[in-house]
Structures are given as C-alpha cells and as structure tokens.
Amino acid sequence: MAESSVSSLRHEFPALALAIAFIPRHSRSVYADMFLLWMEARRATYANEAMIAAVRLAWWRDAIINQQSQSVPLADRLLVLGKSHPDMLASITDALDQMISLLAGGAAKSDALAIWNKTIAKQIIIWSQDNPQLSLVHDQASQILHALDQNLLGHTEQPMPAYSGKDMVFRLIIWLTQDPTRLYYPDQQPLLALKMSMAVMLRRI
C-alpha cells in the first residue's frame, strides 16, 4: 500500500515524492495520498467551466461518502484509511462540499482552493503530530500549499511564508520553491535527490 501510494506520487509529482522519503516509512502512504488528493481536487478546480469543476469534485465527495471507489486506486486507499480515521475523511468531504457550493454559485476558484489548502494542510499536520502552536502551524502549512499552487501556475514571485512547525515535508516544499526549477525534477533538476539530501544533512531546511 505504501509503495503504491508513493509510486503514484512519484509519477504525478516526482519532486514531492522525494520530499516524502525524508519522513518515517509508516507515514509515507498517508502523506502521498493526501498530496495526490490535493492535486486531484486542485486540477478539478481549475477546469475551464465551474460546473465541470463541481462535477469532478462531487465524484470524489460521493466516492468517499458512498464508499464506492469504482476501482480508482486512490479512492480505494482513501476508503481503507477512512475505516481507521473516519474524522479525516469527514473533514475532506465537508471541504469538498463547500468547494462544490462555492464553484456552482460562481465564486472565485481561489476561494474554493483556500478551503482545500487549509483542509489538506490540517490533516497532514494532525497526522504528523506537529502540534506546537497548532493553529499557527495549520495556517502556515495552508499558506505553503497556496504558495506551491501559485508556483506551479508559474507565479514564482509568490512569497513563501515562514514555517514554525517541525514537519519535514512542508520544510522541503519551502526549499523546493526557493528555486522553482526544483519543482520540475528530473527534467530541469536531474541531481535534485542529491541536493535535497545534502540540504537535509547540512540542516539547511
């Protein structure tokens, strides 16, 4: 299960998959699936038509609520996770529902994504038990996902917020965006794995 999740993330976002290698093995599958879900809903939200975005988001909401994955691997894994962590999936479906309502009502995509960034960031931080000044860390992690989203859109001038938590993946996202070409590993940064390892070893993260 863990390898399947991380392999999927390695295919979708190789640089982020590298970052997940620096957390304990038992957490990697959850992190990978949370980021994969973040990307799925982000991609859906950026659909050209608001109603298309709402329909795509509704698929994920309904798959989780009705426990019908239709053999989609990520949905399968989320349903398994929900058996032991129902509150996590409840929070995710609530966020999807809010996003659908906003988009269907003509709200800006940024409003829907703000809810999504906050929800996914919070679930990851709760999972990691990175809880000094918990509300502050949640907010910072949400802002980091927003900045990552903007960097992926080519808005590289987006300032990256400070992060007072200990979660290594969020710290590595900050490091990745310091040079936006790092986000496009391996095409633009073939030696990124080595550079990332050195940055962690030398405590530059």
PDB file of C-alpha atoms in Angstrom:
ATOM      1  CA  MET A   1       0.000   0.000   0.000  1.00  0.00           C
ATOM      2  CA  ALA A   2       2.738   2.473   0.977  1.00  0.00           C
ATOM      3  CA  GLU A   3       4.752   1.719  -2.143  1.00  0.00           C
ATOM      4  CA  SER A   4       1.666   2.061  -4.330  1.00  0.00           C
ATOM      5  CA  SER A   5       0.888   5.499  -2.866  1.00  0.00           C
ATOM      6  CA  VAL A   6       4.425   6.793  -3.132  1.00  0.00           C
ATOM      7  CA  SER A   7       4.843   5.341  -6.632  1.00  0.00           C
ATOM      8  CA  SER A   8       1.720   7.176  -7.725  1.00  0.00           C
ATOM      9  CA  LEU A   9       3.046  10.414  -6.287  1.00  0.00           C
ATOM     10  CA  ARG A  10       6.410   9.769  -7.940  1.00  0.00           C
ATOM     11  CA  HIS A  11       4.588   9.621 -11.257  1.00  0.00           C
ATOM     12  CA  GLU A  12       2.448  12.720 -10.604  1.00  0.00           C
ATOM     13  CA  PHE A  13       4.924  14.957  -8.790  1.00  0.00           C
ATOM     14  CA  PRO A  14       8.436  13.460  -8.557  1.00  0.00           C
ATOM     15  CA  ALA A  15       9.951  16.305  -6.529  1.00  0.00           C
ATOM     16  CA  LEU A  16       7.305  15.966  -3.828  1.00  0.00           C
ATOM     17  CA  ALA A  17       7.808  12.202  -3.753  1.00  0.00           C
ATOM     18  CA  LEU A  18      11.478  12.838  -2.994  1.00  0.00           C
ATOM     19  CA  ALA A  19      10.479  15.006  -0.034  1.00  0.00           C
ATOM     20  CA  ILE A  20       8.294  12.260   1.414  1.00  0.00           C
ATOM     21  CA  ALA A  21      11.301   9.943   1.529  1.00  0.00           C
ATOM     22  CA  PHE A  22      12.566  12.006   4.496  1.00  0.00           C
ATOM     23  CA  ILE A  23       9.691  11.125   6.831  1.00  0.00           C
ATOM     24  CA  PRO A  24       9.122   7.820   8.667  1.00  0.00           C
ATOM     25  CA  ARG A  25       8.118   4.980   6.381  1.00  0.00           C
ATOM     26  CA  HIS A  26       4.838   4.318   8.204  1.00  0.00           C
ATOM     27  CA  SER A  27       3.585   7.829   7.349  1.00  0.00           C
ATOM     28  CA  ARG A  28       4.608   7.961   3.705  1.00  0.00           C
ATOM     29  CA  SER A  29       1.472   6.394   2.247  1.00  0.00           C
ATOM     30  CA  VAL A  30      -0.826   8.812   4.069  1.00  0.00           C
ATOM     31  CA  TYR A  31       1.246  11.825   3.056  1.00  0.00           C
ATOM     32  CA  ALA A  32       1.422  10.617  -0.543  1.00  0.00           C
ATOM     33  CA  ASP A  33      -2.318  10.054  -0.746  1.00  0.00           C
ATOM     34  CA  MET A  34      -3.125  13.414   0.851  1.00  0.00           C
ATOM     35  CA  PHE A  35      -0.929  15.176  -1.697  1.00  0.00           C
ATOM     36  CA  LEU A  36      -2.364  13.107  -4.543  1.00  0.00           C
ATOM     37  CA  LEU A  37      -5.865  14.066  -3.431  1.00  0.00           C
ATOM     38  CA  TRP A  38      -4.759  17.697  -3.101  1.00  0.00           C
ATOM     39  CA  MET A  39      -3.606  17.574  -6.724  1.00  0.00           C
ATOM     40  CA  GLU A  40      -6.774  15.846  -7.947  1.00  0.00           C
ATOM     41  CA  ALA A  41      -9.073  18.470  -6.440  1.00  0.00           C
ATOM     42  CA  ARG A  42      -6.738  21.281  -7.480  1.00  0.00           C
ATOM     43  CA  ARG A  43      -6.804  20.002 -11.061  1.00  0.00           C
ATOM     44  CA  ALA A  44     -10.588  19.703 -10.958  1.00  0.00           C
ATOM     45  CA  THR A  45     -10.997  23.220  -9.585  1.00  0.00           C
ATOM     46  CA  TYR A  46      -9.001  24.695 -12.444  1.00  0.00           C
ATOM     47  CA  ALA A  47     -11.355  23.213 -15.058  1.00  0.00           C
ATOM     48  CA  ASN A  48     -12.475  25.764 -17.649  1.00  0.00           C
ATOM     49  CA  GLU A  49     -16.132  25.586 -16.607  1.00  0.00           C
ATOM     50  CA  ALA A  50     -17.258  25.927 -12.986  1.00  0.00           C
ATOM     51  CA  MET A  51     -19.891  23.220 -13.381  1.00  0.00           C
ATOM     52  CA  ILE A  52     -17.311  20.790 -14.757  1.00  0.00           C
ATOM     53  CA  ALA A  53     -15.143  21.533 -11.723  1.00  0.00           C
ATOM     54  CA  ALA A  54     -18.093  20.962  -9.397  1.00  0.00           C
ATOM     55  CA  VAL A  55     -18.939  17.633 -11.054  1.00  0.00           C
ATOM     56  CA  ARG A  56     -15.366  16.399 -10.762  1.00  0.00           C
ATOM     57  CA  LEU A  57     -15.168  17.392  -7.109  1.00  0.00           C
ATOM     58  CA  ALA A  58     -18.546  15.777  -6.468  1.00  0.00           C
ATOM     59  CA  TRP A  59     -17.200  12.499  -7.794  1.00  0.00           C
ATOM     60  CA  TRP A  60     -14.579  12.407  -5.041  1.00  0.00           C
ATOM     61  CA  ARG A  61     -17.024  13.509  -2.365  1.00  0.00           C
ATOM     62  CA  ASP A  62     -19.579  10.889  -3.368  1.00  0.00           C
ATOM     63  CA  ALA A  63     -16.997   8.136  -3.761  1.00  0.00           C
ATOM     64  CA  ILE A  64     -15.927   8.670  -0.159  1.00  0.00           C
ATOM     65  CA  ILE A  65     -19.393   9.152   1.325  1.00  0.00           C
ATOM     66  CA  ASN A  66     -20.950   6.228  -0.547  1.00  0.00           C
ATOM     67  CA  GLN A  67     -17.821   4.086  -0.237  1.00  0.00           C
ATOM     68  CA  GLN A  68     -17.836   3.367  -3.942  1.00  0.00           C
ATOM     69  CA  SER A  69     -14.368   3.822  -5.369  1.00  0.00           C
ATOM     70  CA  GLN A  70     -15.222   2.440  -8.835  1.00  0.00           C
ATOM     71  CA  SER A  71     -11.797   0.764  -8.666  1.00  0.00           C
ATOM     72  CA  VAL A  72      -9.903   4.070  -8.715  1.00  0.00           C
ATOM     73  CA  PRO A  73      -6.724   3.216  -6.746  1.00  0.00           C
ATOM     74  CA  LEU A  74      -6.517   6.478  -4.788  1.00  0.00           C
ATOM     75  CA  ALA A  75     -10.184   6.250  -3.852  1.00  0.00           C
ATOM     76  CA  ASP A  76      -9.655   2.621  -2.786  1.00  0.00           C
ATOM     77  CA  ARG A  77      -6.826   3.658  -0.476  1.00  0.00           C
ATOM     78  CA  LEU A  78      -8.780   6.561   0.977  1.00  0.00           C
ATOM     79  CA  LEU A  79     -11.674   4.279   1.866  1.00  0.00           C
ATOM     80  CA  VAL A  80      -9.291   1.908   3.629  1.00  0.00           C
ATOM     81  CA  LEU A  81      -7.794   4.843   5.529  1.00  0.00           C
ATOM     82  CA  GLY A  82     -11.276   6.035   6.483  1.00  0.00           C
ATOM     83  CA  LYS A  83     -12.025   2.814   8.325  1.00  0.00           C
ATOM     84  CA  SER A  84      -9.477   3.727  10.999  1.00  0.00           C
ATOM     85  CA  HIS A  85      -9.609   7.518  10.594  1.00  0.00           C
ATOM     86  CA  PRO A  86     -13.228   8.463   9.814  1.00  0.00           C
ATOM     87  CA  ASP A  87     -12.756  12.028  11.084  1.00  0.00           C
ATOM     88  CA  MET A  88     -10.095  12.645   8.439  1.00  0.00           C
ATOM     89  CA  LEU A  89     -12.380  11.666   5.582  1.00  0.00           C
ATOM     90  CA  ALA A  90     -15.314  13.543   7.131  1.00  0.00           C
ATOM     91  CA  SER A  91     -13.230  16.707   7.116  1.00  0.00           C
ATOM     92  CA  ILE A  92     -12.254  16.107   3.486  1.00  0.00           C
ATOM     93  CA  THR A  93     -15.826  15.513   2.295  1.00  0.00           C
ATOM     94  CA  ASP A  94     -17.025  18.609   4.166  1.00  0.00           C
ATOM     95  CA  ALA A  95     -14.364  20.663   2.384  1.00  0.00           C
ATOM     96  CA  LEU A  96     -15.299  19.188  -0.995  1.00  0.00           C
ATOM     97  CA  ASP A  97     -18.937  20.005  -0.336  1.00  0.00           C
ATOM     98  CA  GLN A  98     -18.065  23.618   0.458  1.00  0.00           C
ATOM     99  CA  MET A  99     -15.934  23.879  -2.667  1.00  0.00           C
ATOM    100  CA  ILE A 100     -18.717  22.496  -4.844  1.00  0.00           C
ATOM    101  CA  SER A 101     -21.200  25.009  -3.434  1.00  0.00           C
ATOM    102  CA  LEU A 102     -18.800  27.888  -3.973  1.00  0.00           C
ATOM    103  CA  LEU A 103     -17.952  26.978  -7.553  1.00  0.00           C
ATOM    104  CA  ALA A 104     -21.538  26.208  -8.508  1.00  0.00           C
ATOM    105  CA  GLY A 105     -22.504  29.580  -7.080  1.00  0.00           C
ATOM    106  CA  GLY A 106     -19.971  31.430  -9.196  1.00  0.00           C
ATOM    107  CA  ALA A 107     -17.328  32.058  -6.545  1.00  0.00           C
ATOM    108  CA  ALA A 108     -13.688  32.500  -7.493  1.00  0.00           C
ATOM    109  CA  LYS A 109     -11.571  29.384  -7.824  1.00  0.00           C
ATOM    110  CA  SER A 110      -9.167  30.875  -5.296  1.00  0.00           C
ATOM    111  CA  ASP A 111     -11.924  30.836  -2.651  1.00  0.00           C
ATOM    112  CA  ALA A 112     -12.524  27.133  -3.186  1.00  0.00           C
ATOM    113  CA  LEU A 113      -8.811  26.339  -3.172  1.00  0.00           C
ATOM    114  CA  ALA A 114      -8.299  28.281   0.052  1.00  0.00           C
ATOM    115  CA  ILE A 115     -10.674  25.842   1.763  1.00  0.00           C
ATOM    116  CA  TRP A 116      -8.915  22.889   0.168  1.00  0.00           C
ATOM    117  CA  ASN A 117      -5.408  24.019   1.108  1.00  0.00           C
ATOM    118  CA  LYS A 118      -6.495  24.567   4.691  1.00  0.00           C
ATOM    119  CA  THR A 119      -8.179  21.167   4.932  1.00  0.00           C
ATOM    120  CA  ILE A 120      -5.351  19.092   3.463  1.00  0.00           C
ATOM    121  CA  ALA A 121      -2.693  21.003   5.400  1.00  0.00           C
ATOM    122  CA  LYS A 122      -4.578  20.459   8.646  1.00  0.00           C
ATOM    123  CA  GLN A 123      -4.993  16.729   8.074  1.00  0.00           C
ATOM    124  CA  ILE A 124      -1.296  16.292   7.324  1.00  0.00           C
ATOM    125  CA  ILE A 125      -0.252  18.307  10.376  1.00  0.00           C
ATOM    126  CA  ILE A 126      -2.622  16.354  12.620  1.00  0.00           C
ATOM    127  CA  TRP A 127      -1.228  13.090  11.230  1.00  0.00           C
ATOM    128  CA  SER A 128       2.346  14.199  11.783  1.00  0.00           C
ATOM    129  CA  GLN A 129       1.533  15.302  15.351  1.00  0.00           C
ATOM    130  CA  ASP A 130       3.406  18.505  14.618  1.00  0.00           C
ATOM    131  CA  ASN A 131       1.429  20.416  17.193  1.00  0.00           C
ATOM    132  CA  PRO A 132       3.359  23.214  18.886  1.00  0.00           C
ATOM    133  CA  GLN A 133       1.139  26.289  18.442  1.00  0.00           C
ATOM    134  CA  LEU A 134      -1.216  24.062  16.475  1.00  0.00           C
ATOM    135  CA  SER A 135      -3.467  26.710  14.899  1.00  0.00           C
ATOM    136  CA  LEU A 136      -0.444  28.747  13.792  1.00  0.00           C
ATOM    137  CA  VAL A 137       1.211  25.713  12.200  1.00  0.00           C
ATOM    138  CA  HIS A 138      -2.042  24.824  10.409  1.00  0.00           C
ATOM    139  CA  ASP A 139      -2.292  28.318   8.963  1.00  0.00           C
ATOM    140  CA  GLN A 140       1.344  28.331   7.881  1.00  0.00           C
ATOM    141  CA  ALA A 141       1.049  24.908   6.248  1.00  0.00           C
ATOM    142  CA  SER A 142      -2.063  26.079   4.386  1.00  0.00           C
ATOM    143  CA  GLN A 143      -0.189  29.138   3.141  1.00  0.00           C
ATOM    144  CA  ILE A 144       2.666  26.893   1.985  1.00  0.00           C
ATOM    145  CA  LEU A 145       0.249  24.826  -0.119  1.00  0.00           C
ATOM    146  CA  HIS A 146      -1.166  28.035  -1.558  1.00  0.00           C
ATOM    147  CA  ALA A 147       2.332  29.223  -2.455  1.00  0.00           C
ATOM    148  CA  LEU A 148       3.118  25.827  -4.007  1.00  0.00           C
ATOM    149  CA  ASP A 149      -0.056  26.055  -6.075  1.00  0.00           C
ATOM    150  CA  GLN A 150       0.917  29.504  -7.300  1.00  0.00           C
ATOM    151  CA  ASN A 151       4.447  28.392  -8.158  1.00  0.00           C
ATOM    152  CA  LEU A 152       3.029  25.535 -10.217  1.00  0.00           C
ATOM    153  CA  LEU A 153       0.950  28.104 -12.084  1.00  0.00           C
ATOM    154  CA  GLY A 154       4.145  29.989 -12.898  1.00  0.00           C
ATOM    155  CA  HIS A 155       3.664  32.734 -10.317  1.00  0.00           C
ATOM    156  CA  THR A 156       7.162  32.360  -8.945  1.00  0.00           C
ATOM    157  CA  GLU A 157       7.108  35.758  -7.275  1.00  0.00           C
ATOM    158  CA  GLN A 158       4.697  34.329  -4.694  1.00  0.00           C
ATOM    159  CA  PRO A 159       6.343  34.783  -1.265  1.00  0.00           C
ATOM    160  CA  MET A 160       6.704  31.627   0.780  1.00  0.00           C
ATOM    161  CA  PRO A 161       5.501  32.005   4.379  1.00  0.00           C
ATOM    162  CA  ALA A 162       7.592  31.192   7.402  1.00  0.00           C
ATOM    163  CA  TYR A 163       7.011  27.809   8.982  1.00  0.00           C
ATOM    164  CA  SER A 164       7.437  27.285  12.707  1.00  0.00           C
ATOM    165  CA  GLY A 165       6.482  23.597  12.679  1.00  0.00           C
ATOM    166  CA  LYS A 166       8.780  20.606  12.512  1.00  0.00           C
ATOM    167  CA  ASP A 167       7.174  18.713   9.621  1.00  0.00           C
ATOM    168  CA  MET A 168       9.968  17.914   7.183  1.00  0.00           C
ATOM    169  CA  VAL A 169       7.774  17.771   4.079  1.00  0.00           C
ATOM    170  CA  PHE A 170       6.472  21.305   4.483  1.00  0.00           C
ATOM    171  CA  ARG A 171      10.005  22.489   5.146  1.00  0.00           C
ATOM    172  CA  LEU A 172      11.149  20.773   1.971  1.00  0.00           C
ATOM    173  CA  ILE A 173       8.321  22.359  -0.033  1.00  0.00           C
ATOM    174  CA  ILE A 174       9.675  25.739   1.053  1.00  0.00           C
ATOM    175  CA  TRP A 175      13.148  24.639  -0.047  1.00  0.00           C
ATOM    176  CA  LEU A 176      11.830  23.399  -3.400  1.00  0.00           C
ATOM    177  CA  THR A 177      10.175  26.701  -4.204  1.00  0.00           C
ATOM    178  CA  GLN A 178      13.294  28.697  -3.419  1.00  0.00           C
ATOM    179  CA  ASP A 179      14.397  27.598  -6.889  1.00  0.00           C
ATOM    180  CA  PRO A 180      11.240  26.865  -8.909  1.00  0.00           C
ATOM    181  CA  THR A 181      13.170  24.638 -11.338  1.00  0.00           C
ATOM    182  CA  ARG A 182      13.392  22.136  -8.475  1.00  0.00           C
ATOM    183  CA  LEU A 183       9.663  21.520  -8.848  1.00  0.00           C
ATOM    184  CA  TYR A 184      10.337  20.052 -12.283  1.00  0.00           C
ATOM    185  CA  TYR A 185      12.639  17.231 -11.262  1.00  0.00           C
ATOM    186  CA  PRO A 186      14.064  15.317 -13.053  1.00  0.00           C
ATOM    187  CA  ASP A 187      13.766  17.293 -16.295  1.00  0.00           C
ATOM    188  CA  GLN A 188      15.215  20.560 -15.035  1.00  0.00           C
ATOM    189  CA  GLN A 189      16.993  19.315 -11.916  1.00  0.00           C
ATOM    190  CA  PRO A 190      18.378  15.802 -12.517  1.00  0.00           C
ATOM    191  CA  LEU A 191      20.550  15.955  -9.383  1.00  0.00           C
ATOM    192  CA  LEU A 192      17.746  17.090  -7.093  1.00  0.00           C
ATOM    193  CA  ALA A 193      17.782  13.961  -4.924  1.00  0.00           C
ATOM    194  CA  LEU A 194      21.435  14.554  -4.060  1.00  0.00           C
ATOM    195  CA  LYS A 195      20.911  18.271  -3.472  1.00  0.00           C
ATOM    196  CA  MET A 196      17.917  17.610  -1.234  1.00  0.00           C
ATOM    197  CA  SER A 197      19.816  15.016   0.785  1.00  0.00           C
ATOM    198  CA  MET A 198      22.706  17.415   1.282  1.00  0.00           C
ATOM    199  CA  ALA A 199      20.365  20.217   2.331  1.00  0.00           C
ATOM    200  CA  VAL A 200      18.771  17.962   4.950  1.00  0.00           C
ATOM    201  CA  MET A 201      22.124  16.620   6.186  1.00  0.00           C
ATOM    202  CA  LEU A 202      23.561  20.121   6.486  1.00  0.00           C
ATOM    203  CA  ARG A 203      20.382  21.354   8.176  1.00  0.00           C
ATOM    204  CA  ARG A 204      19.668  23.966   5.563  1.00  0.00           C
ATOM    205  CA  ILE A 205      15.988  23.085   5.620  1.00  0.00           C
TER     206      ILE A 205
END
